[in-house]
mmCIF file of C-alpha atoms (C1' of nucleotides) in Angstrom:
data_model
loop_
_atom_site.group_PDB
_atom_site.id
_atom_site.type_symbol
_atom_site.label_atom_id
_atom_site.label_comp_id
_atom_site.label_asym_id
_atom_site.label_seq_id
_atom_site.Cartn_x
_atom_site.Cartn_y
_atom_site.Cartn_z
ATOM 1 C CA MET A 62 -0.019 -0.055 0.160
ATOM 2 C CA THR A 63 1.416 3.515 -0.869
ATOM 3 C CA ALA A 64 1.635 6.249 1.490
ATOM 4 C CA ASP A 65 -1.149 8.030 -0.160
ATOM 5 C CA ASP A 66 -3.345 4.992 -0.114
ATOM 6 C CA LYS A 67 -2.611 4.693 3.828
ATOM 7 C CA THR A 68 -3.618 8.531 4.017
ATOM 8 C CA GLU A 69 -6.835 7.908 2.278
ATOM 9 C CA GLU A 70 -7.736 5.063 4.466
ATOM 10 C CA LEU A 71 -7.157 6.976 7.639
ATOM 11 C CA LEU A 72 -9.324 9.905 6.417
ATOM 12 C CA GLN A 73 -11.742 7.253 5.558
ATOM 13 C CA ARG A 74 -11.578 5.947 9.142
ATOM 14 C CA LEU A 75 -12.282 9.775 10.513
ATOM 15 C CA ARG A 76 -15.190 10.109 8.069
ATOM 16 C CA GLU A 77 -16.717 7.085 8.923
ATOM 17 C CA LYS A 78 -16.789 8.254 12.635
ATOM 18 C CA GLY A 79 -18.383 11.497 11.644
ATOM 19 C CA PHE A 80 -15.502 13.879 11.750
ATOM 20 C CA ARG A 81 -14.882 16.277 8.944
ATOM 21 C CA ILE A 82 -11.909 16.205 6.894
ATOM 22 C CA THR A 83 -10.151 19.371 7.147
ATOM 23 C CA SER A 84 -6.899 20.329 5.237
ATOM 24 C CA GLN A 85 -5.507 20.620 8.789
ATOM 25 C CA ARG A 86 -6.318 17.041 9.743
ATOM 26 C CA GLU A 87 -4.985 15.779 6.374
ATOM 27 C CA THR A 88 -1.728 17.553 6.669
ATOM 28 C CA VAL A 89 -1.128 16.516 10.203
ATOM 29 C CA ILE A 90 -1.594 12.783 9.200
ATOM 30 C CA LYS A 91 0.563 13.150 6.163
ATOM 31 C CA ILE A 92 3.306 14.692 8.571
ATOM 32 C CA PHE A 93 3.176 11.518 10.538
ATOM 33 C CA GLN A 94 3.325 9.301 7.438
ATOM 34 C CA GLU A 95 6.490 11.349 6.193
ATOM 35 C CA ASN A 96 8.028 10.713 9.486
ATOM 36 C CA LYS A 97 7.198 7.287 10.496
ATOM 37 C CA GLU A 98 10.403 6.709 12.479
ATOM 38 C CA LYS A 99 10.251 9.735 14.602
ATOM 39 C CA HIS A 100 8.537 10.368 17.972
ATOM 40 C CA MET A 101 7.389 13.936 17.451
ATOM 41 C CA SER A 102 6.019 16.108 20.247
ATOM 42 C CA ALA A 103 3.029 18.626 19.713
ATOM 43 C CA GLU A 104 5.524 21.394 19.320
ATOM 44 C CA ASP A 105 7.576 19.349 16.786
ATOM 45 C CA VAL A 106 4.398 18.951 14.389
ATOM 46 C CA PHE A 107 3.553 22.518 14.908
ATOM 47 C CA GLU A 108 7.061 23.521 14.018
ATOM 48 C CA ILE A 109 6.955 21.408 10.857
ATOM 49 C CA LEU A 110 3.681 22.968 9.760
ATOM 50 C CA SER A 111 4.841 26.415 10.446
ATOM 51 C CA ARG A 112 7.888 26.159 8.245
ATOM 52 C CA SER A 113 5.656 24.756 5.542
ATOM 53 C CA ASN A 114 2.877 26.726 3.837
ATOM 54 C CA GLU A 115 0.365 24.647 5.654
ATOM 55 C CA ALA A 116 0.722 26.475 8.925
ATOM 56 C CA ILE A 117 -2.168 25.586 11.633
ATOM 57 C CA SER A 118 -2.343 27.101 14.946
ATOM 58 C CA LEU A 119 -0.877 25.504 18.222
ATOM 59 C CA ALA A 120 -4.463 24.825 19.561
ATOM 60 C CA THR A 121 -5.565 22.782 16.374
ATOM 61 C CA THR A 122 -2.313 20.871 16.416
ATOM 62 C CA TYR A 123 -3.217 19.859 19.999
ATOM 63 C CA ARG A 124 -6.973 19.320 19.374
ATOM 64 C CA THR A 125 -5.911 16.989 16.271
ATOM 65 C CA LEU A 126 -3.235 15.072 18.249
ATOM 66 C CA ARG A 127 -5.693 14.217 20.784
ATOM 67 C CA MET A 128 -8.440 13.271 18.226
ATOM 68 C CA LEU A 129 -6.039 11.105 16.275
ATOM 69 C CA VAL A 130 -4.832 9.435 19.738
ATOM 70 C CA ASP A 131 -8.803 8.747 20.591
ATOM 71 C CA MET A 132 -9.144 7.195 17.110
ATOM 72 C CA ASN A 133 -6.150 5.189 17.545
ATOM 73 C CA VAL A 134 -4.258 6.838 14.619
ATOM 74 C CA LEU A 135 -1.494 7.758 16.890
ATOM 75 C CA ARG A 136 0.051 6.647 19.914
ATOM 76 C CA GLU A 137 0.908 8.697 22.889
ATOM 77 C CA LEU A 138 4.518 7.955 24.323
ATOM 78 C CA ASP A 139 6.006 9.001 27.607
ATOM 79 C CA PHE A 140 9.821 9.406 27.741
ATOM 80 C CA ALA A 141 9.904 10.899 31.071
ATOM 81 C CA GLU A 142 9.990 14.442 29.814
ATOM 82 C CA THR A 143 7.608 17.126 30.500
ATOM 83 C CA HIS A 144 5.695 16.835 27.050
ATOM 84 C CA LYS A 145 4.256 13.870 25.129
ATOM 85 C CA HIS A 146 5.620 12.288 21.930
ATOM 86 C CA TYR A 147 3.353 10.663 19.124
ATOM 87 C CA GLU A 148 4.025 7.976 16.631
ATOM 88 C CA LEU A 149 1.845 6.462 14.060
ATOM 89 C CA VAL A 150 -0.026 3.384 14.987
ATOM 90 C CA ASP A 151 0.833 0.490 12.750
ATOM 91 C CA GLU A 152 -2.045 -2.130 13.338
ATOM 92 C CA ASP A 153 -0.157 -4.668 11.284
ATOM 93 C CA GLU A 154 2.879 -4.593 13.400
ATOM 94 C CA ALA A 155 3.574 -5.816 16.925
ATOM 95 C CA PRO A 156 3.960 -3.252 19.729
ATOM 96 C CA HIS A 157 7.284 -1.974 19.710
ATOM 97 C CA HIS A 158 9.448 -0.448 22.648
ATOM 98 C CA HIS A 159 12.007 2.319 23.445
ATOM 99 C CA ILE A 160 15.440 2.755 24.939
ATOM 100 C CA ILE A 161 15.682 6.332 25.968
ATOM 101 C CA CYS A 162 19.244 7.782 26.531
ATOM 102 C CA LEU A 163 18.964 10.143 29.632
ATOM 103 C CA ASP A 164 21.833 12.042 28.325
ATOM 104 C CA CYS A 165 20.938 12.810 24.794
ATOM 105 C CA ASN A 166 17.243 12.119 24.791
ATOM 106 C CA HIS A 167 18.014 9.886 21.714
ATOM 107 C CA THR A 168 15.636 7.068 21.561
ATOM 108 C CA ILE A 169 16.051 3.555 19.932
ATOM 109 C CA GLU A 170 12.994 1.588 18.800
ATOM 110 C CA PHE A 171 13.316 -2.140 19.281
ATOM 111 C CA GLU A 172 10.743 -5.130 19.122
ATOM 112 C CA ASN A 173 10.637 -8.091 21.139
ATOM 113 C CA GLU A 174 8.130 -10.588 20.637
ATOM 114 C CA GLU A 175 9.049 -12.408 24.020
ATOM 115 C CA ILE A 176 8.227 -9.216 25.934
ATOM 116 C CA ASN A 177 4.870 -8.491 24.329
ATOM 117 C CA GLU A 178 3.854 -12.149 25.083
ATOM 118 C CA LEU A 179 4.924 -11.792 28.423
ATOM 119 C CA GLY A 180 3.119 -8.702 28.734
ATOM 120 C CA ARG A 181 -0.202 -10.293 27.422
ATOM 121 C CA LYS A 182 0.186 -13.183 29.816
ATOM 122 C CA ILE A 183 0.483 -10.940 32.731
ATOM 123 C CA ALA A 184 -2.371 -8.945 31.595
ATOM 124 C CA GLU A 185 -4.555 -11.991 31.396
ATOM 125 C CA LYS A 186 -3.549 -13.146 34.713
ATOM 126 C CA TYR A 187 -4.930 -9.968 36.166
ATOM 127 C CA ASN A 188 -7.809 -9.908 33.883
ATOM 128 C CA VAL A 189 -6.960 -6.777 32.287
ATOM 129 C CA GLU A 190 -7.943 -5.986 28.613
ATOM 130 C CA VAL A 191 -4.824 -4.651 27.078
ATOM 131 C CA VAL A 192 -5.055 -1.436 25.166
ATOM 132 C CA ASP A 193 -1.279 -0.682 25.012
ATOM 133 C CA MET A 194 1.946 -1.919 26.319
ATOM 134 C CA GLN A 195 5.085 0.287 26.683
ATOM 135 C CA PHE A 196 8.405 -1.070 27.827
ATOM 136 C CA GLN A 197 10.987 1.588 28.297
ATOM 137 C CA ILE A 198 14.684 1.267 29.123
ATOM 138 C CA PHE A 199 16.138 4.547 30.663
ATOM 139 C CA GLY A 200 19.881 4.450 30.429
ATOM 140 C CA LYS A 201 23.116 5.996 29.247
ATOM 141 C CA CYS A 202 24.104 5.624 25.649
ATOM 142 C CA PRO A 203 27.802 5.399 26.044
ATOM 143 C CA THR A 204 28.911 7.161 22.886
ATOM 144 C CA VAL A 205 27.058 10.105 23.481
ATOM 145 C CA ALA A 206 27.795 10.534 27.305
ATOM 146 C CA LYS A 207 31.415 10.580 26.171
ATOM 147 C CA ASP A 208 31.204 13.167 23.190
ATOM 148 C CA ASP A 209 28.977 16.108 23.715
ATOM 149 C CA SER A 210 29.195 17.241 19.932
ATOM 150 C CA ARG A 211 27.179 14.066 19.190
ATOM 151 C CA LYS A 212 24.235 15.258 21.387
ATOM 152 C CA HIS A 213 21.053 15.144 19.687
ATOM 153 C CA ARG A 214 22.327 13.636 16.528
ATOM 154 C CA HIS A 215 23.479 10.087 17.296
ATOM 155 C CA MET B 190 15.268 -3.597 59.488
ATOM 156 C CA THR B 191 12.529 -1.397 61.225
ATOM 157 C CA ALA B 192 11.038 1.633 59.304
ATOM 158 C CA ASP B 193 12.903 3.963 61.707
ATOM 159 C CA ASP B 194 16.266 2.422 60.921
ATOM 160 C CA LYS B 195 15.520 2.692 57.344
ATOM 161 C CA THR B 196 14.541 6.375 57.733
ATOM 162 C CA GLU B 197 17.920 6.879 59.713
ATOM 163 C CA GLU B 198 19.718 5.162 56.865
ATOM 164 C CA LEU B 199 18.219 7.305 54.224
ATOM 165 C CA LEU B 200 18.824 10.543 56.279
ATOM 166 C CA GLN B 201 22.405 9.227 56.820
ATOM 167 C CA ARG B 202 22.731 9.204 53.092
ATOM 168 C CA LEU B 203 21.799 12.554 52.567
ATOM 169 C CA ARG B 204 23.862 13.864 55.255
ATOM 170 C CA GLU B 205 26.950 12.225 53.619
ATOM 171 C CA LYS B 206 26.173 14.036 50.285
ATOM 172 C CA GLY B 207 26.347 17.325 52.171
ATOM 173 C CA PHE B 208 22.391 17.733 52.320
ATOM 174 C CA ARG B 209 21.062 19.091 55.612
ATOM 175 C CA ILE B 210 18.558 17.252 57.451
ATOM 176 C CA THR B 211 15.478 19.490 57.905
ATOM 177 C CA SER B 212 12.293 18.555 59.524
ATOM 178 C CA GLN B 213 10.606 18.976 56.189
ATOM 179 C CA ARG B 214 12.959 16.263 54.338
ATOM 180 C CA GLU B 215 12.556 13.892 57.112
ATOM 181 C CA THR B 216 8.556 14.021 57.219
ATOM 182 C CA VAL B 217 8.487 13.581 53.382
ATOM 183 C CA ILE B 218 10.683 10.491 53.627
ATOM 184 C CA LYS B 219 8.557 9.096 56.414
ATOM 185 C CA ILE B 220 5.509 9.851 54.369
ATOM 186 C CA PHE B 221 6.874 7.592 51.519
ATOM 187 C CA GLN B 222 7.816 4.949 54.137
ATOM 188 C CA GLU B 223 4.346 5.058 55.658
ATOM 189 C CA ASN B 224 2.786 4.670 51.869
ATOM 190 C CA LYS B 225 5.176 1.998 50.578
ATOM 191 C CA GLU B 226 2.623 0.544 48.181
ATOM 192 C CA LYS B 227 1.173 3.739 46.881
ATOM 193 C CA HIS B 228 2.332 5.899 43.993
ATOM 194 C CA MET B 229 1.847 9.208 45.139
ATOM 195 C CA SER B 230 1.972 12.575 43.132
ATOM 196 C CA ALA B 231 3.507 15.730 44.418
ATOM 197 C CA GLU B 232 0.024 17.143 45.126
ATOM 198 C CA ASP B 233 -0.772 13.733 47.106
ATOM 199 C CA VAL B 234 2.368 14.301 49.323
ATOM 200 C CA PHE B 235 1.597 17.812 49.859
ATOM 201 C CA GLU B 236 -2.067 17.031 51.008
ATOM 202 C CA ILE B 237 -0.861 14.493 53.447
ATOM 203 C CA LEU B 238 1.224 17.037 54.965
ATOM 204 C CA SER B 239 -1.239 19.782 54.916
ATOM 205 C CA ARG B 240 -3.671 17.417 57.021
ATOM 206 C CA SER B 241 -0.882 16.653 59.375
ATOM 207 C CA ASN B 242 0.656 19.387 61.568
ATOM 208 C CA GLU B 243 3.851 18.996 59.676
ATOM 209 C CA ALA B 244 2.622 21.412 56.684
ATOM 210 C CA ILE B 245 5.272 22.251 54.175
ATOM 211 C CA SER B 246 5.031 24.484 51.108
ATOM 212 C CA LEU B 247 4.176 22.859 47.787
ATOM 213 C CA ALA B 248 7.458 24.445 46.515
ATOM 214 C CA THR B 249 9.339 22.511 49.072
ATOM 215 C CA THR B 250 7.507 19.355 48.395
ATOM 216 C CA TYR B 251 8.601 19.698 44.729
ATOM 217 C CA ARG B 252 12.180 20.610 45.584
ATOM 218 C CA THR B 253 12.393 17.638 48.229
ATOM 219 C CA LEU B 254 10.900 15.058 45.465
ATOM 220 C CA ARG B 255 13.438 16.231 42.928
ATOM 221 C CA MET B 256 16.433 15.965 45.249
ATOM 222 C CA LEU B 257 15.206 12.388 46.550
ATOM 223 C CA VAL B 258 14.627 11.300 42.746
ATOM 224 C CA ASP B 259 18.408 12.480 42.259
ATOM 225 C CA MET B 260 19.568 10.801 45.308
ATOM 226 C CA ASN B 261 17.847 7.536 44.106
ATOM 227 C CA VAL B 262 15.617 7.534 47.171
ATOM 228 C CA LEU B 263 12.529 7.792 45.010
ATOM 229 C CA ARG B 264 11.745 6.614 41.527
ATOM 230 C CA GLU B 265 9.575 8.988 39.194
ATOM 231 C CA LEU B 266 6.738 6.992 37.500
ATOM 232 C CA ASP B 267 4.954 8.015 34.209
ATOM 233 C CA PHE B 268 1.417 6.785 34.018
ATOM 234 C CA ALA B 269 0.381 8.642 30.804
ATOM 235 C CA GLU B 270 -1.277 11.543 33.197
ATOM 236 C CA THR B 271 -0.066 15.197 33.348
ATOM 237 C CA HIS B 272 1.692 14.602 36.607
ATOM 238 C CA LYS B 273 4.227 12.251 37.769
ATOM 239 C CA HIS B 274 3.928 9.654 40.544
ATOM 240 C CA TYR B 275 6.602 8.683 43.108
ATOM 241 C CA GLU B 276 7.590 5.423 44.927
ATOM 242 C CA LEU B 277 10.306 4.637 47.418
ATOM 243 C CA VAL B 278 13.317 2.710 45.698
ATOM 244 C CA ASP B 279 13.946 -0.499 47.397
ATOM 245 C CA GLU B 280 17.334 -1.336 46.215
ATOM 246 C CA ASP B 281 17.096 -4.743 47.700
ATOM 247 C CA GLU B 282 14.281 -5.613 45.266
ATOM 248 C CA ALA B 283 14.018 -6.252 41.526
ATOM 249 C CA PRO B 284 12.624 -3.629 39.486
ATOM 250 C CA HIS B 285 8.887 -3.834 39.350
ATOM 251 C CA HIS B 286 6.415 -2.748 36.785
ATOM 252 C CA HIS B 287 2.642 -1.475 36.435
ATOM 253 C CA ILE B 288 -0.392 -2.208 35.316
ATOM 254 C CA ILE B 289 -2.601 0.976 34.963
ATOM 255 C CA CYS B 290 -6.200 0.892 34.449
ATOM 256 C CA LEU B 291 -7.351 3.484 31.865
ATOM 257 C CA ASP B 292 -10.972 3.583 33.155
ATOM 258 C CA CYS B 293 -10.299 4.150 37.116
ATOM 259 C CA ASN B 294 -6.551 5.122 37.262
ATOM 260 C CA HIS B 295 -5.774 2.167 39.636
ATOM 261 C CA THR B 296 -2.390 0.301 39.303
ATOM 262 C CA ILE B 297 -1.372 -2.902 39.786
ATOM 263 C CA GLU B 298 2.249 -3.491 40.789
ATOM 264 C CA PHE B 299 3.869 -6.663 39.374
ATOM 265 C CA GLU B 300 7.324 -8.230 39.282
ATOM 266 C CA ASN B 301 8.513 -10.377 36.365
ATOM 267 C CA GLU B 302 12.164 -11.315 36.485
ATOM 268 C CA GLU B 303 11.746 -12.668 32.889
ATOM 269 C CA ILE B 304 11.088 -9.272 31.828
ATOM 270 C CA ASN B 305 14.052 -7.615 33.851
ATOM 271 C CA GLU B 306 16.342 -10.116 32.199
ATOM 272 C CA LEU B 307 15.121 -9.392 28.629
ATOM 273 C CA GLY B 308 15.382 -5.700 29.325
ATOM 274 C CA ARG B 309 18.951 -6.012 30.555
ATOM 275 C CA LYS B 310 19.816 -8.164 27.559
ATOM 276 C CA ILE B 311 18.404 -5.689 25.117
ATOM 277 C CA ALA B 312 20.253 -2.840 26.844
ATOM 278 C CA GLU B 313 23.464 -4.829 26.478
ATOM 279 C CA LYS B 314 22.780 -5.525 22.798
ATOM 280 C CA TYR B 315 22.615 -1.629 22.208
ATOM 281 C CA ASN B 316 25.452 -0.781 24.664
ATOM 282 C CA VAL B 317 23.169 1.116 26.896
ATOM 283 C CA GLU B 318 24.066 1.148 30.587
ATOM 284 C CA VAL B 319 20.439 0.690 32.353
ATOM 285 C CA VAL B 320 19.453 3.456 34.968
ATOM 286 C CA ASP B 321 15.827 2.211 35.098
ATOM 287 C CA MET B 322 13.280 -0.088 33.318
ATOM 288 C CA GLN B 323 9.737 0.615 33.510
ATOM 289 C CA PHE B 324 7.261 -1.901 31.599
ATOM 290 C CA GLN B 325 3.794 -0.360 31.431
ATOM 291 C CA ILE B 326 0.527 -2.286 30.478
ATOM 292 C CA PHE B 327 -2.380 0.164 29.687
ATOM 293 C CA GLY B 328 -5.696 -1.591 29.847
ATOM 294 C CA LYS B 329 -9.240 -1.818 31.100
ATOM 295 C CA CYS B 330 -9.737 -3.496 34.461
ATOM 296 C CA PRO B 331 -12.889 -5.231 33.998
ATOM 297 C CA THR B 332 -14.606 -5.109 37.416
ATOM 298 C CA VAL B 333 -14.276 -1.295 37.501
ATOM 299 C CA ALA B 334 -15.268 -0.635 34.050
ATOM 300 C CA LYS B 335 -18.708 -2.169 34.929
ATOM 301 C CA ASP B 336 -19.078 -0.878 38.404
ATOM 302 C CA ASP B 337 -18.440 2.952 38.832
ATOM 303 C CA SER B 338 -18.945 2.659 42.598
ATOM 304 C CA ARG B 339 -15.757 0.818 42.650
ATOM 305 C CA LYS B 340 -13.650 3.700 41.038
ATOM 306 C CA HIS B 341 -10.523 4.544 42.824
ATOM 307 C CA ARG B 342 -10.952 1.645 45.292
ATOM 308 C CA HIS B 343 -10.850 -1.651 43.774
ATOM 309 C "C1'" DT C 53 -27.333 26.127 5.602
ATOM 310 C "C1'" DT C 54 -25.471 24.849 10.081
ATOM 311 C "C1'" DG C 55 -22.853 22.890 13.365
ATOM 312 C "C1'" DA C 56 -18.222 21.083 13.573
ATOM 313 C "C1'" DG C 57 -13.510 22.897 13.173
ATOM 314 C "C1'" DT C 58 -10.569 26.639 13.568
ATOM 315 C "C1'" DG C 59 -7.551 30.773 15.204
ATOM 316 C "C1'" DC C 60 -6.555 33.472 18.947
ATOM 317 C "C1'" DA C 61 -5.754 34.715 23.488
ATOM 318 C "C1'" DA C 62 -6.706 33.913 27.958
ATOM 319 C "C1'" DA C 63 -6.965 30.326 31.265
ATOM 320 C "C1'" DT C 64 -5.517 26.034 33.454
ATOM 321 C "C1'" DC C 65 -2.597 22.781 35.376
ATOM 322 C "C1'" DC C 66 1.806 21.306 37.001
ATOM 323 C "C1'" DT C 67 6.245 22.387 38.211
ATOM 324 C "C1'" DT C 68 10.049 25.813 38.738
ATOM 325 C "C1'" DT C 69 12.542 29.998 40.269
ATOM 326 C "C1'" DG C 70 14.067 34.425 42.544
ATOM 327 C "C1'" DC C 71 14.193 36.489 46.679
ATOM 328 C "C1'" DA C 72 14.202 37.610 51.433
ATOM 329 C "C1'" DG C 73 14.405 35.700 55.689
ATOM 330 C "C1'" DG C 74 15.248 31.313 58.857
ATOM 331 C "C1'" DC C 75 17.780 27.592 60.729
ATOM 332 C "C1'" DG C 76 21.026 23.415 60.699
ATOM 333 C "C1'" DG C 77 25.742 22.276 61.352
ATOM 334 C "C1'" DC D 58 27.629 32.785 61.948
ATOM 335 C "C1'" DC D 59 27.591 31.003 57.199
ATOM 336 C "C1'" DG D 60 25.072 29.478 53.646
ATOM 337 C "C1'" DC D 61 21.987 25.906 52.490
ATOM 338 C "C1'" DC D 62 16.713 25.749 52.912
ATOM 339 C "C1'" DT D 63 12.443 27.288 53.309
ATOM 340 C "C1'" DG D 64 8.136 29.943 52.282
ATOM 341 C "C1'" DC D 65 5.762 33.029 49.389
ATOM 342 C "C1'" DA D 66 4.401 34.682 45.092
ATOM 343 C "C1'" DA D 67 5.529 35.090 40.600
ATOM 344 C "C1'" DA D 68 6.927 32.970 36.315
ATOM 345 C "C1'" DG D 69 7.267 29.070 33.210
ATOM 346 C "C1'" DG D 70 6.237 25.298 30.017
ATOM 347 C "C1'" DA D 71 2.747 22.394 28.115
ATOM 348 C "C1'" DT D 72 -1.932 21.600 27.151
ATOM 349 C "C1'" DT D 73 -6.810 23.105 27.203
ATOM 350 C "C1'" DT D 74 -10.757 26.130 26.518
ATOM 351 C "C1'" DG D 75 -14.189 30.351 25.377
ATOM 352 C "C1'" DC D 76 -15.586 32.614 21.818
ATOM 353 C "C1'" DA D 77 -16.651 34.462 17.557
ATOM 354 C "C1'" DC D 78 -15.812 33.269 12.725
ATOM 355 C "C1'" DT D 79 -15.034 29.767 8.831
ATOM 356 C "C1'" DC D 80 -16.229 26.226 5.821
ATOM 357 C "C1'" DA D 81 -17.015 21.088 4.920
ATOM 358 C "C1'" DA D 82 -20.968 18.321 4.087
#
DNA sequence: TTGAGTGCAAATCCTTTGCAGGCGG
DNA sequence: CCGCCTGCAAAGGATTTGCACTCAA
């Protein structure tokens, strides 16, 4: 499926739920599809929009992100910072997890089916219906800790 | 070791690092020891203090929490809410993890050495020195979802 | 046409900070 | 007595909200 098909599919999902398709919503969804590997904050998204000629207000950025999280189009991530991060939900993929470097805030994404399976078993044991699972490893990425010039790049 | 011994041990640790032992700091540490199983927010701690006759300011509450986190006396927890939660670090114990009910905000604590071991291996693979690991399962706790009167009690 | 969506600014929530006075070591 | 800690109030960052206007359906 092409990126455009995927965008159309997501827009269709919003339509079915009775949401209107505005250029703002379309643009936000496209930004996430063009930045699949990133974990953007609301401010990040707003800045990308501001630099383009599709600028939308910060308030609408926040409203759109919230709506997309509720629609399960985006996943909200907590990296022990003061703001949240967002990433596209890929329903074909298993949940993935993150290593967060406390020195440079760089994140490494990883998948591990054993962890997912353990999580599902534990939830089952406690009779909890799983909505999302997030395994975060907070640590120090040695390269960065020793070389400040690499900060925020990696 | 009694709770008092433990308090004394923690205070001693602060002393060694050159921090002064004030009644405010002593009280905050005691509150966490009397609420080992809870995951209190700054506001929670402040309220407990306000109801007692050991009231301290909200600013000092925040300053004390930050200091205790830096000292590794407390662990900061992210439950996908707007505020943070805190719990006592027990260095004799393996890291534990949480199930968070999205309906009632109730949290279930669990330990799972397999998960800890997997986390350590993954960190090693990426050459990351682990500072903390948190596995969160977000879901719906069925009992609560069906019976509002149980909210926040369980 | 009409009400959901938007932009703007103000408000809110949580947390941090500047400063003057207080108290632990 | 020195300088770290505190309380207070003000500031700060992230996010939400009220309101009047706009535009998708």
